[in-house]
Coordinates of C-alpha atoms in Angstrom, one line a residue:
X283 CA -35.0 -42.2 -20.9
X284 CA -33.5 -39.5 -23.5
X285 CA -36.0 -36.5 -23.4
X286 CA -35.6 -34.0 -26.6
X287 CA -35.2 -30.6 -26.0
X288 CA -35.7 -27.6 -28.3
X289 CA -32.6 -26.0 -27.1
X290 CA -29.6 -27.5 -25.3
X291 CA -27.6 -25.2 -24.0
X292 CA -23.7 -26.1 -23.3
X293 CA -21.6 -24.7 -20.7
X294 CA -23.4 -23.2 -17.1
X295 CA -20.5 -20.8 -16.8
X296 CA -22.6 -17.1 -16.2
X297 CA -22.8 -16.8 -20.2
X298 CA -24.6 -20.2 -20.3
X299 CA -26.8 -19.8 -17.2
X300 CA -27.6 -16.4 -18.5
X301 CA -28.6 -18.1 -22.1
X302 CA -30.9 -20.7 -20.1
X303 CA -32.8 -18.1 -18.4
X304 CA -33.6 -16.1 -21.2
X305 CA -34.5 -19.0 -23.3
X306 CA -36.9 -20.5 -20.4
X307 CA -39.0 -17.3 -20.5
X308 CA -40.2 -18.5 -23.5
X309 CA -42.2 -21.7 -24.7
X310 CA -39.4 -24.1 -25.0
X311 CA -37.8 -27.4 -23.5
X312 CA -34.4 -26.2 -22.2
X313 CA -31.3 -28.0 -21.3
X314 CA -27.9 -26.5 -19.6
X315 CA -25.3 -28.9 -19.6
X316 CA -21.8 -28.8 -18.1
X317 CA -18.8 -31.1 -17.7
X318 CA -18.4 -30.1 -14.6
X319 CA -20.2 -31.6 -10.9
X320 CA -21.6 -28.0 -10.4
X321 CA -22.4 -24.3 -12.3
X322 CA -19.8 -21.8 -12.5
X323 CA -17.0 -23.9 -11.7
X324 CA -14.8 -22.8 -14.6
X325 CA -13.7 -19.9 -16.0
X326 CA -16.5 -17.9 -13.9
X327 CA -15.8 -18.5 -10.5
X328 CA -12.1 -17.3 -10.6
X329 CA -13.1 -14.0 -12.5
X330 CA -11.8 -10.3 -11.0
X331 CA -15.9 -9.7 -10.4
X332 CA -15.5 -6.3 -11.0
X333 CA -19.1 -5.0 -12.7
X334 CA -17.7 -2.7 -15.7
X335 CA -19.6 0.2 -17.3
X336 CA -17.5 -0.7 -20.7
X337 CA -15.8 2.6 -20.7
X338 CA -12.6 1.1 -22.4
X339 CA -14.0 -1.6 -25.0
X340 CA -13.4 -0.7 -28.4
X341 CA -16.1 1.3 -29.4
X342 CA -18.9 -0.4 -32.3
X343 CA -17.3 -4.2 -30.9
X344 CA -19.8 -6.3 -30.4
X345 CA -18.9 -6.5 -26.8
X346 CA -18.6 -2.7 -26.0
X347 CA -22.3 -3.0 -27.2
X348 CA -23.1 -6.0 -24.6
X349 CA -21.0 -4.7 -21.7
X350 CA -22.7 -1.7 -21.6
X351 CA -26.7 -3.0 -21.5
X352 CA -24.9 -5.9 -19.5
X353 CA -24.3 -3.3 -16.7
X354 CA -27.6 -1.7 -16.4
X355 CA -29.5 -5.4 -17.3
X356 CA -27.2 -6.8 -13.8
X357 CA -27.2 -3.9 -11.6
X358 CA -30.9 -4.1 -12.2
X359 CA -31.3 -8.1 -12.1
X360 CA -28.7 -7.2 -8.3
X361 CA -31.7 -5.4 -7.1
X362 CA -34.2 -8.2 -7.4
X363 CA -31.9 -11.0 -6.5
X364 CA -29.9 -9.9 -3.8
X365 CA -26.8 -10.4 -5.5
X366 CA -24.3 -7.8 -3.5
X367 CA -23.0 -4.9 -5.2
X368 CA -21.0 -2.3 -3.8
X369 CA -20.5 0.8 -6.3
X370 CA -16.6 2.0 -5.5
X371 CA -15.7 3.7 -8.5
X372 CA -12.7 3.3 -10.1
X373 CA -9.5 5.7 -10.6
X374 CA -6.7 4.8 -13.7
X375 CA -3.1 5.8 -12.7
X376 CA -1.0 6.9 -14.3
X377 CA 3.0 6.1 -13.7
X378 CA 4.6 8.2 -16.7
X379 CA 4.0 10.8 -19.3
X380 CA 2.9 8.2 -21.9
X381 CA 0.4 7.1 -19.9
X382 CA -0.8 10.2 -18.1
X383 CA -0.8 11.3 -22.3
X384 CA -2.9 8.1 -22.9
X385 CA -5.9 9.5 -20.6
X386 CA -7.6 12.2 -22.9
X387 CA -7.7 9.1 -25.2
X388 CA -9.7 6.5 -22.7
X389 CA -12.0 9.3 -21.8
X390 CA -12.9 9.8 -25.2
X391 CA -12.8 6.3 -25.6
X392 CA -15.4 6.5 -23.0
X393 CA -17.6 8.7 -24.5
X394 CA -17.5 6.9 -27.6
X395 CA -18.9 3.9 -25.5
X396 CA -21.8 5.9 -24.2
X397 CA -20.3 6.5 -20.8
X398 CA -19.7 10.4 -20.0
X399 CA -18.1 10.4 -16.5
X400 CA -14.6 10.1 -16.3
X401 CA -13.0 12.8 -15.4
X402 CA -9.1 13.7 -15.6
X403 CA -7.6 14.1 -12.3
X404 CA -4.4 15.3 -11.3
X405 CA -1.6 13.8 -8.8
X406 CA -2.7 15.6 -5.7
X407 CA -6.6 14.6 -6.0
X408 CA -5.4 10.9 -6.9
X409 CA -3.2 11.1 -3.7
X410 CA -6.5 12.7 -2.0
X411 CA -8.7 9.7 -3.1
X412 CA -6.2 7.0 -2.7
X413 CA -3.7 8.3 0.3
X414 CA -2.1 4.5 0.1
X415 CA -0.9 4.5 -2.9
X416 CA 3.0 4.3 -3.8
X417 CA 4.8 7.6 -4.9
X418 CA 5.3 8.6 -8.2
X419 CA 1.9 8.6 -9.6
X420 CA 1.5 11.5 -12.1
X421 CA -2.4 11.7 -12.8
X422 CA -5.7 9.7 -13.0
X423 CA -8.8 9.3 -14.6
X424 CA -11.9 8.5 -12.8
X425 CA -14.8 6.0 -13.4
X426 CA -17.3 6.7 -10.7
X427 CA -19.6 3.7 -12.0
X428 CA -17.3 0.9 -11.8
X429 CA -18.3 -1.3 -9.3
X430 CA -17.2 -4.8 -7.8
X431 CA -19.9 -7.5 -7.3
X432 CA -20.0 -11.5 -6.4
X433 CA -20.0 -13.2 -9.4
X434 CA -20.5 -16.9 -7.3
X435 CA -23.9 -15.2 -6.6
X436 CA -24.7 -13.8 -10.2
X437 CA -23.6 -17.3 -11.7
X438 CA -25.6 -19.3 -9.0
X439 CA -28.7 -16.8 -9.4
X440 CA -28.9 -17.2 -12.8
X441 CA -29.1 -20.8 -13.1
X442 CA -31.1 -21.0 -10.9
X443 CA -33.4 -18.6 -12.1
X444 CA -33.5 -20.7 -15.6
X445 CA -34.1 -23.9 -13.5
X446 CA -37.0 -22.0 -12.0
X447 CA -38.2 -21.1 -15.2
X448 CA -38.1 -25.0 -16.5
X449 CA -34.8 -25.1 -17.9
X450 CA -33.2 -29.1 -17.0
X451 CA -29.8 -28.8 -15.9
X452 CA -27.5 -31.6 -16.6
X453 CA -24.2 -31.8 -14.5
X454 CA -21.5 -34.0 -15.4
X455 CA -22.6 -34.0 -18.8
X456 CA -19.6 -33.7 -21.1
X457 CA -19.9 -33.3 -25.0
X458 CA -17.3 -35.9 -26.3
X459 CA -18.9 -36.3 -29.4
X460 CA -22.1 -34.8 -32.0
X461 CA -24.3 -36.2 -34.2
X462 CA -26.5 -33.6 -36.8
X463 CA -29.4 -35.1 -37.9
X464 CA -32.3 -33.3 -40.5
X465 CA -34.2 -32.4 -37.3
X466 CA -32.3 -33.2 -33.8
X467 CA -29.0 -33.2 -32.9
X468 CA -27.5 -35.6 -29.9
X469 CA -25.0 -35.1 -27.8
X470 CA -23.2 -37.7 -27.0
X471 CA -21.8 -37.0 -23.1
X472 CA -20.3 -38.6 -20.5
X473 CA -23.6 -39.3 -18.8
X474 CA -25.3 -40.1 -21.8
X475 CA -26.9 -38.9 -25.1
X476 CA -28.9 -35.5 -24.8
X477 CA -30.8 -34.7 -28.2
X478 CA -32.0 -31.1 -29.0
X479 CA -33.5 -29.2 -32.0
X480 CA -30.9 -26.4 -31.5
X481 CA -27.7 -26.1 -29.7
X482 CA -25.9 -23.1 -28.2
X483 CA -22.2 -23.9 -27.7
X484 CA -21.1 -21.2 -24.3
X485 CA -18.7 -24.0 -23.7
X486 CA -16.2 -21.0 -22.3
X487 CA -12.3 -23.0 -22.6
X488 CA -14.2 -25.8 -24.8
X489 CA -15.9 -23.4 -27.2
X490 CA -13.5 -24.4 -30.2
X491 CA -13.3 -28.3 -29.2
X492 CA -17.0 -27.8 -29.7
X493 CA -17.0 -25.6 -32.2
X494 CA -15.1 -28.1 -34.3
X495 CA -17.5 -30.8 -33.7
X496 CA -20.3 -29.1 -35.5
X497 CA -17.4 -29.2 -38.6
X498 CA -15.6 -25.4 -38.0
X499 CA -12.0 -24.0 -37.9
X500 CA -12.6 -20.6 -37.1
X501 CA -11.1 -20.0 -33.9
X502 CA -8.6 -21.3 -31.4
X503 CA -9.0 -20.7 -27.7
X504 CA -5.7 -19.9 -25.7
X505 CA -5.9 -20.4 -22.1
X506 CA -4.9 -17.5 -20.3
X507 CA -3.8 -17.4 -17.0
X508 CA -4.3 -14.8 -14.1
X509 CA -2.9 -15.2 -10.8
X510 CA -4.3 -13.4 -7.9
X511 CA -3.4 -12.6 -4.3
X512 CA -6.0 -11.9 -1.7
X513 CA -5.4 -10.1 1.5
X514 CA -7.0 -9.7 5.1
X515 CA -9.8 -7.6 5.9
X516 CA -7.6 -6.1 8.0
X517 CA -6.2 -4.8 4.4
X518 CA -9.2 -3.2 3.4
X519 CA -8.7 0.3 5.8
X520 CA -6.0 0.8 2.5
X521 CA -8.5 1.4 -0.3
X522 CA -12.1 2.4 -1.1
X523 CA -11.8 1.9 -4.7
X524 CA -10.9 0.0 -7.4
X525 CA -7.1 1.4 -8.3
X526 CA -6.9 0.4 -12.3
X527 CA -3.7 0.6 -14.4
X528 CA -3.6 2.0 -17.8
X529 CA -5.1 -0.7 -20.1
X530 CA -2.8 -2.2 -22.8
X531 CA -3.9 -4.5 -25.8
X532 CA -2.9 -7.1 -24.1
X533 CA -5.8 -6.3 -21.1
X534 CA -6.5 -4.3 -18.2
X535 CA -3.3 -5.3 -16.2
X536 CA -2.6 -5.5 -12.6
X537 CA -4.8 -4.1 -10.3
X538 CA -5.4 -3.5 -6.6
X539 CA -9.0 -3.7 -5.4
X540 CA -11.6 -4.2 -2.7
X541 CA -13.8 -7.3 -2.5
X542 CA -17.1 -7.7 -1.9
X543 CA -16.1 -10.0 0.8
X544 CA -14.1 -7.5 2.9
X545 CA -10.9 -8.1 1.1
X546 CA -8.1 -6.6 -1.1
X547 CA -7.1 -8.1 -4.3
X548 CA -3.9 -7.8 -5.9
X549 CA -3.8 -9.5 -9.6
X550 CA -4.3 -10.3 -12.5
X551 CA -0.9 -11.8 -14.1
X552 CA -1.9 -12.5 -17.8
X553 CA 0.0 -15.6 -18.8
X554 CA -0.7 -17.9 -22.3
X555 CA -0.8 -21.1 -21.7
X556 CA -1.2 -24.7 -23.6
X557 CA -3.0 -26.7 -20.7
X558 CA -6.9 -25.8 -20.4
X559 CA -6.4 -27.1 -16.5
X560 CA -3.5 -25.2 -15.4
X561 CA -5.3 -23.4 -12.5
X562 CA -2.2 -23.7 -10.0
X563 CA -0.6 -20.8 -9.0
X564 CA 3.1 -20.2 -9.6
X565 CA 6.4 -18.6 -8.1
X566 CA 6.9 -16.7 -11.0
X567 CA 3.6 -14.8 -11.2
X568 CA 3.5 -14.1 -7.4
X569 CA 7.4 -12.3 -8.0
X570 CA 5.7 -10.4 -10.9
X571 CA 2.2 -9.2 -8.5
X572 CA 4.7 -8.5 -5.6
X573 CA 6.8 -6.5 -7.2
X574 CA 3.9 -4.9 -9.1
X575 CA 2.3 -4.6 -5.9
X576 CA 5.1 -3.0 -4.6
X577 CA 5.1 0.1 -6.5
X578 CA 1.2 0.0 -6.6
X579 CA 0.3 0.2 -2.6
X580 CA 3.5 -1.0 -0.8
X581 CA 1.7 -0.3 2.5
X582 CA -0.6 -3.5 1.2
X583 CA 2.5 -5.7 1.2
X584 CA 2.6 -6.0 4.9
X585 CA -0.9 -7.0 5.1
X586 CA -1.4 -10.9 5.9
X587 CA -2.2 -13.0 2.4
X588 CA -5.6 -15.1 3.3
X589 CA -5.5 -16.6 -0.2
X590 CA -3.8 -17.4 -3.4
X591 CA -5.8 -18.5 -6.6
X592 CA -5.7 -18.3 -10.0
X593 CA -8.0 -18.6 -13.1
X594 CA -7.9 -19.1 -17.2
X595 CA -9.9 -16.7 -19.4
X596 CA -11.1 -18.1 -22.8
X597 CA -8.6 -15.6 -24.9
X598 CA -9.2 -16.2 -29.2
X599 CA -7.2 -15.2 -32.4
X600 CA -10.5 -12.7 -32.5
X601 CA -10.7 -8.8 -31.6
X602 CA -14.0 -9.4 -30.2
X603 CA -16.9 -11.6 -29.1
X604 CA -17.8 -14.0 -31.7
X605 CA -21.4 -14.8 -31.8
X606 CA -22.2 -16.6 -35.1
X607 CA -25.3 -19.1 -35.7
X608 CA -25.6 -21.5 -38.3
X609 CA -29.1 -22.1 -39.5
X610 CA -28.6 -25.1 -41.6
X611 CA -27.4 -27.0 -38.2
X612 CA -29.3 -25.5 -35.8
X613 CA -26.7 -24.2 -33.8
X614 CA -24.9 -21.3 -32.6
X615 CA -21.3 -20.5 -31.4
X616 CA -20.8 -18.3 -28.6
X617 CA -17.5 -17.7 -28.1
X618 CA -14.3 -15.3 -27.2
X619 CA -15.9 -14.1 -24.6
X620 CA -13.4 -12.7 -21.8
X621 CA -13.7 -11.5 -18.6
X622 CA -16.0 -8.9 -19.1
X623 CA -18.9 -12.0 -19.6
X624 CA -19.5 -11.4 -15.8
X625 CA -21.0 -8.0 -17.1
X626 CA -22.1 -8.5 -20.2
X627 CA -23.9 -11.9 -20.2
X628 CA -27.7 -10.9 -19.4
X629 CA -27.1 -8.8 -23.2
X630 CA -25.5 -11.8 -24.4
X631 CA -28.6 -13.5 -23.7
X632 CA -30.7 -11.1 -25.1
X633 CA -28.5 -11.0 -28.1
X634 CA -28.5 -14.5 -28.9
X635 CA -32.0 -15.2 -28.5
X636 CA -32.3 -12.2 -31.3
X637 CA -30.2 -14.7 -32.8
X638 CA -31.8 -17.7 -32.8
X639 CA -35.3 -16.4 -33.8
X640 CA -33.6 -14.5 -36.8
X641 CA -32.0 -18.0 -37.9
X642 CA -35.8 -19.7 -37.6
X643 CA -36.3 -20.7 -33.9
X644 CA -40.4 -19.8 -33.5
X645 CA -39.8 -18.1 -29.9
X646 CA -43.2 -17.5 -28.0
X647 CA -43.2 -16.0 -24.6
X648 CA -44.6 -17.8 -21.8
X649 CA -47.4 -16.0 -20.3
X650 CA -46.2 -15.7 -16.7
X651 CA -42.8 -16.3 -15.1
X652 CA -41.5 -16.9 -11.7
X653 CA -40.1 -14.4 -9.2
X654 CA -36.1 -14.4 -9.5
X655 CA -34.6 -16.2 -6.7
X656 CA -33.5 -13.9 -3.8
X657 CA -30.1 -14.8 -3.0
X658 CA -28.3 -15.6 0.2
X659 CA -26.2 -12.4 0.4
X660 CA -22.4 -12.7 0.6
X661 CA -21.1 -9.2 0.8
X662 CA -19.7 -7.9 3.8
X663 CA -21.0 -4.3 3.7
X664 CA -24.8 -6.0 3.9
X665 CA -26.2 -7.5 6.9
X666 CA -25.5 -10.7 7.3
X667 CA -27.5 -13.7 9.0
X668 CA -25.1 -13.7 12.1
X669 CA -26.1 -10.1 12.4
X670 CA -29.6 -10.7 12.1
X671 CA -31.5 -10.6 15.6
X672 CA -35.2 -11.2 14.3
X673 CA -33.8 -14.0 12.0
X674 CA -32.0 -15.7 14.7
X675 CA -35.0 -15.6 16.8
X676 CA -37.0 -17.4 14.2
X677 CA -34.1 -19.9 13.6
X678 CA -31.2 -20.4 15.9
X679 CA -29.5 -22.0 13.3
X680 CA -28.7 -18.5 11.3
X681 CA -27.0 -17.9 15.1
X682 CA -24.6 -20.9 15.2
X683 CA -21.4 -19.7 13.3
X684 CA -19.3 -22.7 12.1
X685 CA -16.5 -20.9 10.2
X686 CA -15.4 -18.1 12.4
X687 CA -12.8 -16.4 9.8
X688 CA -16.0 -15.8 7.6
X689 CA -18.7 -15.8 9.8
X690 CA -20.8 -18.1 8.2
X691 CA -23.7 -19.9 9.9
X692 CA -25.2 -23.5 10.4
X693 CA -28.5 -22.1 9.0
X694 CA -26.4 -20.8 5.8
X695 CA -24.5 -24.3 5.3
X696 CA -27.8 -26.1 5.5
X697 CA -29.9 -23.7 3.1
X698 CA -27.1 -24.2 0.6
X699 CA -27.0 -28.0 0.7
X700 CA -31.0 -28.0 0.6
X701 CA -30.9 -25.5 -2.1
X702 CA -32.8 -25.6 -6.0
X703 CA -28.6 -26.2 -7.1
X704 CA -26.7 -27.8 -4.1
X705 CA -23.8 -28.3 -4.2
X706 CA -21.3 -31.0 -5.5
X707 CA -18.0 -30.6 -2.8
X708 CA -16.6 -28.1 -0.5
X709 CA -15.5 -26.0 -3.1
X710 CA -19.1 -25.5 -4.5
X711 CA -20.6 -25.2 -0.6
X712 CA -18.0 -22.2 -0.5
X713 CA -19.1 -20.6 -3.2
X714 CA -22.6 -20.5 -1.9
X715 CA -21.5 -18.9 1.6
X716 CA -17.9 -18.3 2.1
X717 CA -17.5 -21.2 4.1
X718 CA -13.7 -21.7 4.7
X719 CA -12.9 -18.8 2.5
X720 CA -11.3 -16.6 5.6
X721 CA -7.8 -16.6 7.2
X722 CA -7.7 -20.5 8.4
X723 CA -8.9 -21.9 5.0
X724 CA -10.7 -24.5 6.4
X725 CA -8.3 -25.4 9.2
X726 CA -10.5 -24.3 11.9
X727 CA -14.1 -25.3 10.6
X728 CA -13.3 -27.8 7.5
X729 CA -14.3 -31.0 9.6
X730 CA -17.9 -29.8 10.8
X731 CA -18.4 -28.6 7.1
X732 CA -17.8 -31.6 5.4
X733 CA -20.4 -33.5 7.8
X734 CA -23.1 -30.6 7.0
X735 CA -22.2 -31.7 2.9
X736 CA -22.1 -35.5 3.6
X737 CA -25.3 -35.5 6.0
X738 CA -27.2 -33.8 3.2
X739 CA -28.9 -35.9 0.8
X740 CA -28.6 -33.6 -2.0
X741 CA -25.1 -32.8 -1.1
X742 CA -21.6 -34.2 -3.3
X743 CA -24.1 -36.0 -5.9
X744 CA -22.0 -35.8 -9.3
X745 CA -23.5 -36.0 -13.0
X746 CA -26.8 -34.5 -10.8
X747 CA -30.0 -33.5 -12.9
X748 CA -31.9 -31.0 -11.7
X749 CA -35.5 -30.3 -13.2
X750 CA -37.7 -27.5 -12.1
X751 CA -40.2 -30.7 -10.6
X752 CA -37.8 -31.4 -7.9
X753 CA -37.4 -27.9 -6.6
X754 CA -39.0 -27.3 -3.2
X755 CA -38.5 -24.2 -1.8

């Protein structure tokens, strides 16, 4: 049975999660669709998740605007949620005279953006903060506010959240086709029709396949690839902070950072591809990071890599976010947006419901809303369940660790397969606790896992609905 919804919402990326939640805190029917078996298992989960205070957009952009009440709308949404945070700061090096000339420019470029607290630092204080670092580094400019983050948990949290709030969400569900009637349109998807007064296309990598559904050539989205390498914990004792290149046009380059899971990143590659699935890594971009590496933090060479991975960011033929509704179809385009989404999508939210009720969507609020969802918490500078006397003593399952590398817990596999969104496969089950995300990958602990997915009911179900009347916490 086809219900109609006043708003279908495509793509459960963080952008599109964000969307439903804001739009289920008012008087509507809500749908979130993806093609995929679970949220955020696009461009979102392979992001950099660093939090960014939007010190280097492009000041008056769209997204400078969105990135910087995206930061205070998360860090804020963190505190309620549980979603792990840890507030490094950030320090831009700089390698020669053009860039060390470049840094009065950013931090104007800051202040431009509303954010007043870089400072210019010279090679003895950037030795000072980051002691690791290769030679040759003439200067720096700090941004004390940068901050990395989990953006599994932010994605996860805010679907959730909008399921909590009434929203439907429709896995499996991709658009292959459109229909625009004089009141509804239906989407026609892979697990049926889904028929809506209004449609927001966050379709992420899809945005312009959709986008020309509704009849537009506007944009083209070029899948751009960024290979990463992650090393041991053991790595972390090297840095404190985020260590940032010099930003180009072409982005923010190759960095070296903390995780919020004890680790050390080294990446992003930035490579522009045809193929919308190329997700593989590549020989080629792990020369390029070594060798970037190398002059970066050599020290972190001779670390132990616990993982390789790689994800495509939804780059346009646009300079900046491009959010553009279309009354006469009921239906807007949200689209272009890069990497700094993980920031920026609680404004976009905002922003496009501003949208939609300026284009004639009557948007009432609902009286009262539900508490956000607290979040398992997957940071490793938090207290986690195995660390947890009390909560052991009230369930001895949250004392059971399964996946040694990572710590993680029967208790924690079996609240995430029993959870409002379960998860879909292994790779989902990992996002939601780490589990065979450490040294072995899944060597060690991958069997017992898979019997915790497969002895859930609710576990590795594709094309699942979930409605808020199934939920039982």
């Amino acid at each position: 049975m086809n219900t109609t919804h006043d708003v279908a919402v495509i793509g459960a990326g963080i952008v599109g999660a964000a969307i439903a939640r804001e739009l289920s805190g008012h008087q509507l029917s809500v749908a979130l669709l993806d093609a995929r078996d679970d949220v955020g298992d696009g461009t979102s989960k392979a992001n950099t998740a660093i939090l960014h205070t939007g010190f280097d957009a492009k000041p008056g952009t769209l997204e400078s605007a969105m990135v910087s009440r995206g930061y205070r709308l998360l860090s804020e949404y963190a505190r309620h949620t549980g979603i792990p945070i840890e507030h490094t700061g950030a320090i831009l090096v700089a390698w020669d005279n053009e860039q060390l000339d470049a840094l009065p420019g950013l931090r104007d470029k800051a202040v431009a953006n509303g954010y007043r607290h870089c400072e210019i630092i010279d090679a003895a204080e950037v030795y000072r903060q980051i002691p690791h670092l290769g030679p040759g580094a003439l200067g720096g400019l700090t941004v004390p506010d940068e901050s990395i983050i989990c953006t599994w948990t932010v994605n996860l949290a805010l679907a959730t959240d909008a399921v909590h709030r009434g929203t439907t969400l429709l896995r499996g569900h991709r658009v292959e086709s459109v229909d625009v009637g004089p009141e509804f349109t239906t989407l026609h998807t892979t697990a049926g029709p889904v028929t809506s007064r209004w449609v927001v296309n966050a379709a992420g990598l899809g945005a312009d396949v959709v986008d020309a559904r509704f009849g537009f050539e506007r944009f083209t989205v070029t899948p751009r690839r960024g290979e990463l390498i992650v090393y041991d914990k053991l790595a972390r004792r090297l840095v404190d902070k985020i260590v940032l290149p010099v930003p180009t046009a072409r982005g923010k380059g190759v960095l070296v950072s903390p995780t919020i899971y004890g680790n050390v990143m080294l990446g992003p590659t930035s490579e522009d591809l045809q193929d919308r699935t190329a997700t593989g890594t590549s020989e080629a971009g792990f020369e390029f990071l070594l060798d970037k590496g190398h002059k970066l933090m050599p020290d972190l060479l001779a670390e132990e890599v616990t993982a390789t991975y790689s994800g495509l960011r939804a780059a346009i033929d646009h300079g900046d976010y491009l959010v553009a509704p279309d009354a006469a179809q009921r239906y807007l385009l949200v689209g272009g947006i890069r990497s700094t989404g993980l920031t920026a999508g609680m404004a976009i939210a905002e922003h496009v419901v501003n949208e939609l009720r300026s284009a004639g969507l009557d948007l009432v609020p609902k009286h009262e809303l539900p508490e956000p969802p607290r979040m398992p918490n997957l940071g490793e500078a938090f207290i986690r369940p195995y660390q947890d006397a009390d909560r052991i003593a009230a369930d001895p399952a949250y004392g059971k660790i399964v996946c040694f590398c990572e710590r993680v817990t029967a208790g924690e596999l079996r609240d995430a397969c029993r959870s409002p969104i379960p998860p879909a496969d292994l790779d989902g089950l990992r996002r939601r606790t780490r589990v065979m995300n450490g040294r072995c990958q899944g060597f060690f602990c991958g069997a017992e896992v898979q019997e915790f997915l497969d002895a859930t009911p609710t576990g590795a179900v594709h094309a699942r609905t979930t409605h808020p009347e199934e939920i039982a916490l």
